[in-house]
C-alpha positions as a LaTeX table, in Angstrom:
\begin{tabular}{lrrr}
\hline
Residue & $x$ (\AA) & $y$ (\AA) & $z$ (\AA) \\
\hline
Unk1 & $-20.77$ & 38.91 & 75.65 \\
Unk2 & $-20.76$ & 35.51 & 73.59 \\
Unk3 & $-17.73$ & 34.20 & 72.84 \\
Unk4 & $-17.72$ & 32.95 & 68.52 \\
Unk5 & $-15.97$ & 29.70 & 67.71 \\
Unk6 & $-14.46$ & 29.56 & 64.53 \\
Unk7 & $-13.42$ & 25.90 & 62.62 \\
Unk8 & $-10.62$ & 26.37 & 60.58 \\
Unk9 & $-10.65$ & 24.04 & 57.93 \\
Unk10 & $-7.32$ & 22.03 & 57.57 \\
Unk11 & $-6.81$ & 21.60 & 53.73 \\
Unk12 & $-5.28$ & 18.11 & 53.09 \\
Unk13 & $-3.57$ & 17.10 & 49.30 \\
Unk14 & $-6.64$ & 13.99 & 48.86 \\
Unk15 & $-10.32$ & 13.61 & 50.38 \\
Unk16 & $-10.59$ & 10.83 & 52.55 \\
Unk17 & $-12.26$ & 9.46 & 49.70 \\
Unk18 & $-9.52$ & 9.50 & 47.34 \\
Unk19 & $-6.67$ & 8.33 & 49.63 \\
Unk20 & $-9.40$ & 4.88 & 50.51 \\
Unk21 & $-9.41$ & 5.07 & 46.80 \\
Unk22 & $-5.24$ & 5.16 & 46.57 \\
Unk23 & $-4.73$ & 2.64 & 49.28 \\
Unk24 & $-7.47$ & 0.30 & 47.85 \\
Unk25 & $-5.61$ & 0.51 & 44.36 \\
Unk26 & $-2.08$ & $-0.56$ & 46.19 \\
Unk27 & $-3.83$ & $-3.18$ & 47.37 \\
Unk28 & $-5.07$ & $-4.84$ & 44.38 \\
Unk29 & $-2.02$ & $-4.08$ & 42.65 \\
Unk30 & 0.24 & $-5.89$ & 45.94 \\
Unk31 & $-2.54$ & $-8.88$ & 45.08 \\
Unk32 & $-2.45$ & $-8.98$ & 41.28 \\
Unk33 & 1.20 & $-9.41$ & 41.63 \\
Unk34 & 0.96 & $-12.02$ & 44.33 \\
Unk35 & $-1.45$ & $-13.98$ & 42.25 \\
Unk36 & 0.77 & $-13.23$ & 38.68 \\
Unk37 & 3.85 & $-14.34$ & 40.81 \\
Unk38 & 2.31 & $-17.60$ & 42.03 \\
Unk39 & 0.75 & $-18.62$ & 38.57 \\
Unk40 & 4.12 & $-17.63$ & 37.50 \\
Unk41 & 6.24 & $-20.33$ & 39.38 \\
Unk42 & 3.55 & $-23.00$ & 39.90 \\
Unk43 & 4.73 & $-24.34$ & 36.34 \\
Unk44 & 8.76 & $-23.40$ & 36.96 \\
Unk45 & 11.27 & $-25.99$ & 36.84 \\
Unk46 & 13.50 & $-24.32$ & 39.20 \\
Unk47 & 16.28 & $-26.96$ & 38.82 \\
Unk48 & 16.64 & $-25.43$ & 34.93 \\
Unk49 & 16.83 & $-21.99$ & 36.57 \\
Unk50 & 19.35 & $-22.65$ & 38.99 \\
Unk51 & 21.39 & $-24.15$ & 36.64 \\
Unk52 & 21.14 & $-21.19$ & 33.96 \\
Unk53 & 24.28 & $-19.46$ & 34.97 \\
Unk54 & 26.22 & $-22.91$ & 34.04 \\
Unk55 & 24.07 & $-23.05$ & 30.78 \\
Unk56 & 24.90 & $-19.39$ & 29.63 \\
Unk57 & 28.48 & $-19.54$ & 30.68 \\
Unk58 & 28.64 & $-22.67$ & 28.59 \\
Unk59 & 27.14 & $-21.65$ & 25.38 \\
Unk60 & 29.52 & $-18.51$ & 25.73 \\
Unk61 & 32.40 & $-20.86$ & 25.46 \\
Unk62 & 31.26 & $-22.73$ & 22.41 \\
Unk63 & 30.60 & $-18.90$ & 20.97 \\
Unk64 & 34.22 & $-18.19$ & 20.92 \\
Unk65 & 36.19 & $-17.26$ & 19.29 \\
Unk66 & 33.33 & $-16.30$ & 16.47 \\
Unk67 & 34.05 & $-17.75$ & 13.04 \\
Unk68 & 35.08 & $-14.63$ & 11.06 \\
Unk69 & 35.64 & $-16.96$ & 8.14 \\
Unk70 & 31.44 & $-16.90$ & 7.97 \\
Unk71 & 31.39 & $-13.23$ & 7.97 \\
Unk72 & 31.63 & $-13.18$ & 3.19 \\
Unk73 & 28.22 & $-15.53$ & 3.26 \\
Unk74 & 26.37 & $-12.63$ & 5.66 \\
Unk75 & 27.03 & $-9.63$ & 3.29 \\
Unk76 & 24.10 & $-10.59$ & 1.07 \\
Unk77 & 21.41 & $-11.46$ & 3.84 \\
Unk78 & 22.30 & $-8.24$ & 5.50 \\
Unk79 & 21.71 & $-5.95$ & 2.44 \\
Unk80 & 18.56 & $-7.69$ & 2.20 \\
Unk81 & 17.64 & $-6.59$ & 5.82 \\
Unk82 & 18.31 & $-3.17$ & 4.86 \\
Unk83 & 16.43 & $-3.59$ & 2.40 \\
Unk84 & 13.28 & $-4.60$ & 3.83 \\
Unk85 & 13.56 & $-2.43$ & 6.89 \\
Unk86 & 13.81 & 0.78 & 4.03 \\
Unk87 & 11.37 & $-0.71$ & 1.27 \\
Unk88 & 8.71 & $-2.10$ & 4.35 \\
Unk89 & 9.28 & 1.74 & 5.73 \\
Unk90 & 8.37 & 3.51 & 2.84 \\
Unk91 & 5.43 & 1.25 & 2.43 \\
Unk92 & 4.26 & 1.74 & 5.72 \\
Unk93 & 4.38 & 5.77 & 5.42 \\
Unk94 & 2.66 & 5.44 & 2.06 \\
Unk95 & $-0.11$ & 3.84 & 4.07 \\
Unk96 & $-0.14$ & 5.56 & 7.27 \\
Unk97 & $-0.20$ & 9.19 & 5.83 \\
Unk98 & $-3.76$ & 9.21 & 4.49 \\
Unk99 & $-5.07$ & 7.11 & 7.48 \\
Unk100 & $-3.43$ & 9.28 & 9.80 \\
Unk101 & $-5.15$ & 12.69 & 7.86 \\
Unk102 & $-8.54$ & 10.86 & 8.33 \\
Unk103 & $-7.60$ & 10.05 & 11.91 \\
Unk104 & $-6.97$ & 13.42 & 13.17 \\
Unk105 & $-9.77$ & 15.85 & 13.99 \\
Unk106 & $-9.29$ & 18.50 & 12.68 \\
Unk107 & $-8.44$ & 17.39 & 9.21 \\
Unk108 & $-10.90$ & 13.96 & 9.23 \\
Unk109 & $-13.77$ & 14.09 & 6.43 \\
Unk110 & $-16.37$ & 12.27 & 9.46 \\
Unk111 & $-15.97$ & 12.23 & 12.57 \\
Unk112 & $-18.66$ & 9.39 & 13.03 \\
Unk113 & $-17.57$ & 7.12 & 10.51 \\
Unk114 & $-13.85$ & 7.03 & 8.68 \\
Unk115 & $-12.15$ & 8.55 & 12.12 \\
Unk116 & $-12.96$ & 5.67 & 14.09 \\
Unk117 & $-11.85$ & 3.45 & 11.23 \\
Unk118 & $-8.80$ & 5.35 & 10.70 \\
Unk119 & $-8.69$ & 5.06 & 14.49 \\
Unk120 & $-8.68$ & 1.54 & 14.37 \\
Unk121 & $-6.47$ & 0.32 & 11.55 \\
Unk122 & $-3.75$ & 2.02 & 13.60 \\
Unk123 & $-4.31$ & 0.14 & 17.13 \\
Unk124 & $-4.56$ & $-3.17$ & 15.04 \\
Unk125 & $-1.50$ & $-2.16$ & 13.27 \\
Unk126 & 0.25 & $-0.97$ & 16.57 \\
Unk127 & $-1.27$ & $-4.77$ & 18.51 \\
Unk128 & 0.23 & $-7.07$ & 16.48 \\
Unk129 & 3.98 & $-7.55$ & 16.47 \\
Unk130 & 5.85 & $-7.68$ & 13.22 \\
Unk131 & 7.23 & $-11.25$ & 13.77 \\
Unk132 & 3.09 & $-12.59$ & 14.03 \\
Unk133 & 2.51 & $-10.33$ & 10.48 \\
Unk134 & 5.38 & $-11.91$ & 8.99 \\
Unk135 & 4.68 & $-15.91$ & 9.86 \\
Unk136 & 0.93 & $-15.32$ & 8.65 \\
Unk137 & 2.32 & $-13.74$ & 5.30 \\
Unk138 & 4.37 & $-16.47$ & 5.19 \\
Unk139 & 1.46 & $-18.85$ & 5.24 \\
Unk140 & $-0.44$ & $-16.41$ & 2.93 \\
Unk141 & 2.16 & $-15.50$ & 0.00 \\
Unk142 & 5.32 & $-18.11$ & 0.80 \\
Unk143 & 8.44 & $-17.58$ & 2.41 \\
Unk144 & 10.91 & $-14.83$ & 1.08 \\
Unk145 & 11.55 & $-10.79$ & 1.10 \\
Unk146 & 8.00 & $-9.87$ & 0.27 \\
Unk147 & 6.51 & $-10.95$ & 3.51 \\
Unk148 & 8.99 & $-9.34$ & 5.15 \\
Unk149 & 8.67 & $-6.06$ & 3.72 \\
Unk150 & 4.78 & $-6.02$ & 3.60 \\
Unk151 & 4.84 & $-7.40$ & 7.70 \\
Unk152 & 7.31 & $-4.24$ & 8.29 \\
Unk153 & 4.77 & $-1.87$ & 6.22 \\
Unk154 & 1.94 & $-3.36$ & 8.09 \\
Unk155 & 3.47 & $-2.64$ & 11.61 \\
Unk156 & 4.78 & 0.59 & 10.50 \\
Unk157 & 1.28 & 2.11 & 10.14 \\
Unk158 & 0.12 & 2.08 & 13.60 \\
Unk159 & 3.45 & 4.11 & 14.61 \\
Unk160 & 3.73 & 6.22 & 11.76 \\
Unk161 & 0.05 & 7.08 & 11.57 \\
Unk162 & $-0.77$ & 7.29 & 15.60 \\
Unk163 & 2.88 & 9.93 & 15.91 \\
Unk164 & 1.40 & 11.68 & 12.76 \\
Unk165 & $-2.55$ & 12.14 & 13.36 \\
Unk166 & $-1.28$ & 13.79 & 16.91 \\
Unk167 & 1.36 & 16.06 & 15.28 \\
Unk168 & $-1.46$ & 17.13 & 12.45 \\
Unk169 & $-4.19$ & 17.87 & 15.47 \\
Unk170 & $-1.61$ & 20.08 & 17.52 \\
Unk171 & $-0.56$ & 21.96 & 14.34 \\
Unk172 & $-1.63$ & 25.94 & 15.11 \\
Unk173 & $-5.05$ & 27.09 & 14.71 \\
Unk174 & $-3.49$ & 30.21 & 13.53 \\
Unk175 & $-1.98$ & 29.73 & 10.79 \\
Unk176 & $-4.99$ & 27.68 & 9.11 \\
Unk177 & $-7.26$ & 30.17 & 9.74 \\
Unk178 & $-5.31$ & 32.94 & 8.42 \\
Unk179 & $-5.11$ & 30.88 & 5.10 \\
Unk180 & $-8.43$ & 29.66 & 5.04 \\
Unk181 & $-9.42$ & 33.78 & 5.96 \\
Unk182 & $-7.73$ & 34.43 & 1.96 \\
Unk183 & $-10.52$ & 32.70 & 0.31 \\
Unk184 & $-8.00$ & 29.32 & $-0.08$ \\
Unk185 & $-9.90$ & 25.76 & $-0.89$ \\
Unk186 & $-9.62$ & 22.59 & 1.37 \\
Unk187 & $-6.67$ & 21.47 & $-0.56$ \\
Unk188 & $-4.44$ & 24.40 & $-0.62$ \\
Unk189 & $-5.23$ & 25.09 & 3.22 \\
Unk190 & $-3.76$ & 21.44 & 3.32 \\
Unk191 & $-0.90$ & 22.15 & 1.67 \\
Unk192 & 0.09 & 25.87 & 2.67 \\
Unk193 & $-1.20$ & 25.81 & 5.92 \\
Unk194 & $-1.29$ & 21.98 & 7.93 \\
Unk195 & 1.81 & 20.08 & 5.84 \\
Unk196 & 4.48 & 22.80 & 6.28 \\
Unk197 & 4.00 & 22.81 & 10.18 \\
Unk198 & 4.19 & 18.55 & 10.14 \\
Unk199 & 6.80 & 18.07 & 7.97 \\
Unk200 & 9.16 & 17.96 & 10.63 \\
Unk201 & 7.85 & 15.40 & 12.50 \\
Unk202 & 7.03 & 13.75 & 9.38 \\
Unk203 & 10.32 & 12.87 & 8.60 \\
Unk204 & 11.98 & 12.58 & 12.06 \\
Unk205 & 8.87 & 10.33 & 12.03 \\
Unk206 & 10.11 & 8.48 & 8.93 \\
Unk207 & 13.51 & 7.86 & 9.98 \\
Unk208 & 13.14 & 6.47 & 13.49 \\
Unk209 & 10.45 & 3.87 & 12.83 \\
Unk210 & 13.04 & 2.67 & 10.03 \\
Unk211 & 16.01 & 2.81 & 12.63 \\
Unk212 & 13.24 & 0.60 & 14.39 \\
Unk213 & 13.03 & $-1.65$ & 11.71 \\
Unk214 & 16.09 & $-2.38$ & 10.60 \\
Unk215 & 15.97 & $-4.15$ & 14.41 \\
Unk216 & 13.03 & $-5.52$ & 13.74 \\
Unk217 & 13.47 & $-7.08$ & 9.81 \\
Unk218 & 16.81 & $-8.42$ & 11.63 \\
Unk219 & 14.94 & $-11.27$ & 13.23 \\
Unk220 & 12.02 & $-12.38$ & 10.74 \\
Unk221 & 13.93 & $-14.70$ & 8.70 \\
Unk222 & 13.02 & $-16.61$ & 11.82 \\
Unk223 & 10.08 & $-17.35$ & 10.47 \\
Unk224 & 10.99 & $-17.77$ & 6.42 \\
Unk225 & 10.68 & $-14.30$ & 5.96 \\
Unk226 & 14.25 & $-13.42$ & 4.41 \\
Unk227 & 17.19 & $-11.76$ & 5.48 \\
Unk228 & 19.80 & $-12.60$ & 7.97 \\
Unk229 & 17.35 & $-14.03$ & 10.43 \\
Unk230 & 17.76 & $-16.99$ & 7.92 \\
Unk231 & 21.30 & $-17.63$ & 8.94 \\
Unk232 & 20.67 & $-17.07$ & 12.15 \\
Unk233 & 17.94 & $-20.01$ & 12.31 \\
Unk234 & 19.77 & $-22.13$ & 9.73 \\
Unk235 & 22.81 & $-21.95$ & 12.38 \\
Unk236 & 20.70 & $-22.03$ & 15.00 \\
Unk237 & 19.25 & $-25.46$ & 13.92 \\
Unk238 & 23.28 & $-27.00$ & 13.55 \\
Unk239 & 24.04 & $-25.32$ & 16.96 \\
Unk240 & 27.38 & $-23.47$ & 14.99 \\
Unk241 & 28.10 & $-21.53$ & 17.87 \\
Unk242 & 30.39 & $-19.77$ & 16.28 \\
Unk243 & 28.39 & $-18.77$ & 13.47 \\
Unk244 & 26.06 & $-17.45$ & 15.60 \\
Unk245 & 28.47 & $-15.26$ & 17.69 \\
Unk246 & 29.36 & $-13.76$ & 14.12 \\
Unk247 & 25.30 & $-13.04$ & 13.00 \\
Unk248 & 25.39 & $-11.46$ & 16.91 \\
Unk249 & 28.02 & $-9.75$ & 16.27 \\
Unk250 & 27.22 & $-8.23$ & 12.92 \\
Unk251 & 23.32 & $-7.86$ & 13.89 \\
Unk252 & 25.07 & $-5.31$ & 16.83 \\
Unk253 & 27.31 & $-3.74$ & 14.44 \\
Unk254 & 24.21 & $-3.40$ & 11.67 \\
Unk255 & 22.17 & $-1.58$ & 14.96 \\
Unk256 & 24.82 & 0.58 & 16.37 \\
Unk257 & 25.27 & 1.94 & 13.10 \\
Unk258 & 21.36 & 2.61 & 12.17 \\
Unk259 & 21.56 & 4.20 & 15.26 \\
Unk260 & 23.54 & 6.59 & 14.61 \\
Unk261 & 22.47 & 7.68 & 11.03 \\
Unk262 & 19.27 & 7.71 & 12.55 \\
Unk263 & 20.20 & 10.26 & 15.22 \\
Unk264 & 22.15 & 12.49 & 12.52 \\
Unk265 & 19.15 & 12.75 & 10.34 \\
Unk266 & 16.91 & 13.81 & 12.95 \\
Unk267 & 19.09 & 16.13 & 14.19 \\
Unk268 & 19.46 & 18.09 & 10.73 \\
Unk269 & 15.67 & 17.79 & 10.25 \\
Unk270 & 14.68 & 19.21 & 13.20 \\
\hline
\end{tabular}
């Protein structure tokens, strides 16, 4: 009487394949962040860095106490911040709502042609920061509100449209077939069927990329692009500490508060 062996096969969470693979991937990583650290510090003037601390601590000083006196003369840059983050918002959506209908799949008129198009106006939207759109409108159309508004409108679509295409492709299949079974044309399965089920998002959408950029419109008067980033630079260049603890201050304050509203709105919208 033969006696059978039997292997039992020990199951194991990764091939021996994969975990080479894993450790291999650690390994480059543990490299590329060798080699990032050392190009990193070959150039660093580590005197300035040890004496940061001493630095910080003594521009803090010259901050207070913050000139309240200055706080009249920022009323009138800071409406114009809201103002651009609001007026570059609502251009932005106007823009990024048809891009974002030819960017989705199941509403795009070609797949081969205007998705990929759609596609890409939103990464090159999304890959260049609003401060870089606002110094080349600058350059293009002159210092002042306009470039501000059209550089938030222009970095708006990437966010608006990429949030929005995703939203429109995971609508239900459902309820657009249902509507479409009724004999409905293109246009009114668009509007009874797809737009009802994004509006949500739509606006929670809306108002978080302009609690975004009221942030973001905060800072391109750096550049000449209006608003209270004017003050900021123009006090900046005289090194008023104190008016700059006051723009801080009031840039925080401007923040907290978009913040909020923000949060409230979303909240009742969805």
């Amino acid at each position: 009487m033969t006696e059978l062996s039997h292997h039992s096969q020990v199951w194991t969470y990764r091939t021996p394949r994969a975990r080479l693979l894993l450790w291999g991937g650690w390994l480059a990583l543990v490299a590329l962040v060798v080699y990032c650290w050392q190009v990193m510090t070959a150039r660093t003037m580590w005197a300035f860095v040890w004496d940061a601390p001493t630095q910080a601590a003594d521009i803090g000083s010259r901050m207070m106490p913050p000139r309240w006196s200055y706080l009249p003369e920022l009323m009138g840059p800071l409406w114009d911040t809201i103002n651009i983050a609001t007026l570059g918002t609502l251009g932005g959506v106007v823009m990024a709502v048809p891009i974002a209908f030819v960017a989705a799949r199941n509403t795009s008129p070609s797949l081969l042609i205007l998705r990929p198009i759609a596609l890409f106006i939103i990464v090159a939207s999304r890959s260049i920061n609003s401060l870089i759109w606002a110094l080349l409108l600058v350059a293009i159309i002159g210092p002042g509100l306009l470039a501000g508004i059209i550089a938030i409108a222009l970095r708006s679509i990437g966010f608006i449209g990429k949030l929005l295409y995703e939203a429109i492709e995971e609508t239900d299949a459902k309820q657009i077939e249902a509507v479409t079974a009724t004999g409905a044309s293109g246009a009114q399965v668009l509007s009874y069927a797809i737009v009802p089920q994004i509006m949500p998002a739509f606006w929670g959408i809306t108002v978080f990329r302009w609690d975004i950029n009221i942030r973001e419109s905060a800072i391109l008067g750096l550049v000449g692009a209006g608003g209270i980033g004017l003050k900021l630079n123009a006090s900046l260049n005289t090194l008023a500490w104190g008016q700059i603890s006051v723009i801080l201050l009031l840039i925080l304050g401007t923040v907290v508060v978009s913040e909020w509203v923000s949060s409230r709105m979303r909240h009742a919208i969805i």
